[in-house]
Coordinates of C-alpha atoms in Angstrom, one line a residue:
M243 CA -73.8 16.4 -33.3
R244 CA -70.8 15.0 -31.2
L245 CA -68.2 17.4 -30.1
H246 CA -65.0 15.7 -31.5
N247 CA -66.9 15.4 -34.9
R248 CA -67.1 19.1 -34.8
F249 CA -63.5 19.7 -34.1
P250 CA -61.4 16.8 -35.6
R251 CA -58.0 16.0 -33.9
R252 CA -55.1 17.5 -35.4
H253 CA -52.0 15.3 -35.8
Q254 CA -48.4 16.6 -34.7
P255 CA -46.1 15.9 -37.5
G256 CA -42.5 15.6 -36.9
Q257 CA -43.0 13.9 -33.5
S258 CA -41.4 10.8 -34.6
M259 CA -38.4 12.6 -35.8
V260 CA -37.6 14.2 -32.3
E261 CA -37.5 10.5 -30.9
F262 CA -35.5 9.3 -33.7
I263 CA -32.8 12.2 -32.9
I264 CA -32.9 11.2 -29.3
V265 CA -32.8 7.4 -29.4
T266 CA -30.4 6.9 -32.4
P267 CA -27.0 8.1 -31.0
V268 CA -27.7 6.1 -27.8
M269 CA -28.5 3.0 -30.0
F270 CA -25.3 3.7 -32.0
L271 CA -23.2 3.7 -28.6
L272 CA -24.7 0.6 -27.3
V273 CA -24.4 -1.3 -30.6
F274 CA -20.9 -0.1 -31.8
G275 CA -19.7 -0.5 -27.9
A276 CA -20.9 -4.2 -27.8
I277 CA -18.9 -5.0 -30.9
Q278 CA -16.0 -3.4 -29.9
F279 CA -16.2 -5.1 -26.3
A280 CA -16.8 -8.4 -28.0
L281 CA -13.8 -8.0 -30.0
L282 CA -11.6 -7.0 -27.0
Y283 CA -12.7 -10.2 -25.5
Q284 CA -12.0 -12.4 -28.1
A285 CA -8.3 -10.8 -28.2
K286 CA -7.9 -11.2 -24.3
T287 CA -9.0 -14.8 -24.6
T288 CA -6.4 -15.2 -27.5
L289 CA -3.8 -13.3 -25.5
N290 CA -4.4 -15.6 -22.5
Y291 CA -4.0 -18.8 -24.7
A292 CA -0.9 -17.4 -26.1
T293 CA 0.9 -16.3 -23.0
F294 CA 0.1 -19.9 -21.5
E295 CA 1.6 -21.5 -24.5
A296 CA 4.6 -19.5 -24.4
A297 CA 5.1 -20.0 -20.7
R298 CA 4.8 -23.9 -21.4
A299 CA 7.4 -23.9 -24.0
M300 CA 9.7 -21.9 -22.0
A301 CA 9.3 -24.3 -18.7
A302 CA 9.8 -27.4 -21.1
M303 CA 13.1 -26.0 -22.4
Y304 CA 14.3 -23.0 -20.7
M305 CA 16.7 -20.9 -22.6
D306 CA 20.0 -20.1 -21.2
I307 CA 19.8 -16.4 -19.7
S308 CA 23.0 -14.1 -20.5
E309 CA 23.7 -11.1 -18.2
D310 CA 21.7 -8.9 -20.4
P311 CA 18.1 -10.0 -19.0
G312 CA 16.0 -7.5 -21.1
V313 CA 16.9 -9.6 -24.4
D314 CA 17.5 -13.3 -24.0
R315 CA 15.3 -13.7 -21.2
T316 CA 12.0 -13.0 -23.3
A317 CA 13.0 -13.6 -27.0
A318 CA 11.5 -17.1 -27.3
A319 CA 8.5 -16.0 -25.4
R320 CA 8.1 -12.9 -27.8
D321 CA 8.2 -15.1 -30.9
L322 CA 5.8 -17.3 -29.5
V323 CA 3.1 -14.9 -28.4
R324 CA 3.5 -12.8 -31.7
A325 CA 2.8 -16.0 -33.6
E326 CA -0.2 -16.8 -31.7
I327 CA -1.7 -13.7 -31.7
T328 CA -1.1 -12.1 -35.1
G329 CA 0.5 -15.0 -37.0
S330 CA 3.3 -12.4 -38.0
D331 CA 5.5 -9.9 -36.4
T332 CA 4.2 -7.6 -34.1
E333 CA 5.9 -3.9 -33.8
P334 CA 8.1 -4.0 -30.5
A335 CA 6.5 -0.8 -29.2
F336 CA 3.1 -2.5 -29.1
A337 CA 4.1 -5.4 -27.2
E338 CA 5.7 -5.8 -23.6
F339 CA 7.1 -9.1 -22.3
Q340 CA 8.2 -9.5 -18.9
L341 CA 9.5 -12.4 -17.4
I342 CA 8.9 -12.1 -13.6
N343 CA 9.8 -15.2 -12.0
P344 CA 12.8 -16.7 -11.8
S345 CA 14.4 -13.2 -11.5
D346 CA 18.1 -12.3 -10.5
D347 CA 17.7 -12.6 -6.8
S348 CA 16.3 -16.0 -7.5
F349 CA 19.6 -17.2 -9.0
R350 CA 21.2 -15.4 -6.3
D351 CA 19.7 -17.3 -3.6
H352 CA 19.0 -20.8 -5.1
G353 CA 21.7 -21.0 -8.0
I354 CA 24.5 -23.6 -8.2
D355 CA 27.4 -23.7 -10.4
V356 CA 27.2 -26.4 -13.0
D357 CA 29.8 -26.4 -15.8
G358 CA 30.5 -22.8 -16.1
T359 CA 26.8 -22.0 -15.8
C360 CA 24.5 -20.9 -13.0
Q361 CA 21.4 -23.1 -12.5
I362 CA 18.3 -23.4 -10.3
P363 CA 18.0 -27.0 -9.6
S364 CA 14.6 -28.3 -10.7
D365 CA 14.8 -32.1 -9.7
N366 CA 13.3 -34.0 -6.6
L367 CA 11.9 -30.6 -5.5
M368 CA 9.9 -32.6 -2.9
Y369 CA 13.2 -33.3 -1.1
R370 CA 15.1 -30.2 -1.3
D371 CA 15.2 -27.7 1.6
A372 CA 12.0 -25.6 1.8
A373 CA 13.6 -22.6 3.6
V374 CA 12.7 -19.0 2.3
K375 CA 16.3 -17.5 1.5
G376 CA 17.7 -13.9 0.8
A377 CA 16.5 -11.1 -1.2
S378 CA 14.1 -13.2 -3.2
Q379 CA 12.0 -14.4 -0.1
Q380 CA 11.5 -17.8 -1.9
T381 CA 12.0 -21.2 -1.3
V382 CA 13.7 -23.3 -4.1
Q383 CA 10.5 -24.6 -5.0
D384 CA 9.0 -21.0 -5.6
A385 CA 12.2 -20.3 -7.5
N386 CA 10.9 -23.1 -10.0
L387 CA 7.8 -21.2 -10.8
L388 CA 8.0 -19.6 -14.0
K389 CA 6.0 -16.5 -14.4
L390 CA 5.6 -14.5 -17.8
R391 CA 3.7 -11.4 -18.1
V392 CA 2.5 -9.9 -21.7
V393 CA 1.1 -6.4 -22.3
Y394 CA -0.3 -6.3 -26.0
C395 CA -1.6 -3.2 -27.7
Y396 CA -4.7 -4.4 -29.4
P397 CA -6.0 -2.0 -32.3
L398 CA -9.5 -0.7 -32.0
H399 CA -11.6 -1.2 -34.9
V400 CA -15.0 0.2 -34.3
P401 CA -15.4 3.8 -35.2
F402 CA -16.3 6.5 -32.8
I403 CA -15.9 4.0 -29.8
D404 CA -12.2 3.8 -30.3
R405 CA -11.8 7.6 -29.9
M406 CA -14.2 7.7 -26.9
L407 CA -12.2 5.0 -25.1
T408 CA -8.7 6.4 -25.5
T409 CA -10.0 9.9 -24.7
I410 CA -11.8 8.6 -21.5
L411 CA -8.5 6.7 -20.2
T412 CA -6.1 9.5 -21.4
Q413 CA -7.6 12.8 -20.6
L414 CA -7.7 14.5 -17.4
P415 CA -11.3 15.6 -16.3
D416 CA -12.1 19.1 -17.7
D417 CA -15.1 21.3 -18.9
M418 CA -15.0 19.5 -22.0
C419 CA -14.8 16.2 -20.8
P420 CA -15.9 16.0 -17.0
H421 CA -16.1 12.1 -17.0
C422 CA -12.5 11.6 -18.5
I423 CA -10.7 9.6 -15.6
G424 CA -7.1 10.2 -17.1
T425 CA -5.8 6.9 -15.7
Y426 CA -2.7 6.9 -18.3
G427 CA -2.8 10.8 -18.8
S428 CA 1.2 10.8 -18.5
G429 CA 4.2 9.0 -18.5
D430 CA 5.9 6.6 -21.0
S431 CA 4.2 3.3 -20.1
I432 CA 3.2 0.5 -22.6
E433 CA -0.2 1.5 -21.7
R434 CA 0.1 5.1 -22.9
T435 CA 1.9 4.2 -25.8
C436 CA -1.3 1.8 -26.6
L437 CA -4.0 4.3 -26.1
T438 CA -2.0 7.2 -27.8
N439 CA -1.8 5.3 -30.9
N440 CA -5.4 4.1 -31.1
R441 CA -4.7 0.9 -29.3
F442 CA -6.2 -0.7 -26.3
P443 CA -3.7 -2.3 -23.7
L444 CA -4.4 -6.1 -23.0
N445 CA -2.6 -7.8 -19.9
A446 CA -2.2 -11.5 -19.4
Q447 CA 0.0 -13.6 -17.0
A448 CA 0.7 -17.4 -16.9
I449 CA 2.5 -19.2 -14.2
V450 CA 3.9 -22.9 -14.9
R451 CA 6.2 -25.2 -13.2
L452 CA 9.6 -25.4 -14.7
Q453 CA 10.4 -28.7 -16.3
S454 CA 14.2 -27.9 -16.8
P455 CA 16.7 -26.2 -14.8
A456 CA 16.6 -22.3 -15.3
T457 CA 20.1 -21.7 -16.6
R458 CA 22.4 -18.4 -17.0
Q459 CA 25.7 -18.3 -18.5
G460 CA 28.5 -17.5 -16.2
A461 CA 29.2 -18.0 -12.2
C462 CA 26.5 -17.7 -9.7
P463 CA 26.4 -14.3 -8.4

């Protein structure tokens, strides 16, 4: 009689349960994380397109710039970007719009008085003086580049991944979370506002050539 027949092999019940308990959380993280980052990628692509469309519209018909640069400069861009991203109004706290160029220094160095307004000329740029001037450290050709920056707080939809991302990015490393990086652990930046409201900050920039003179009311400084 063979030995293995006398002593039949005994199975170990519960082995697959142990493997399931170990593997399942990892699989959930991978699958949910892939879904969330796919949504973020789609949102970033949409934001890039919306920012470019807003910049192109501003370049074609530049709005007058008042003495309050925080309002009139970005009003048109804000409406265009919101419409492209959400199709409706976005809460102001969850979106930041910054017109980087032309700046106040650009108007100071290259602006000319035209009928009670200050304008940066946009015609015949090939033949205009290409000297770098003043505080802006720009040529008139550089001053005719419109640069728009948008930060949008995209809502995180995937459960568990949303809390994990916001915790890692806002909490400083400690015993409970040694791998937290605390990138936005303090301050009142738009990124911090996004993360504390369970949203992820997405950034987009667009640069286009102005097709009409940049204009602001009043005499040039």
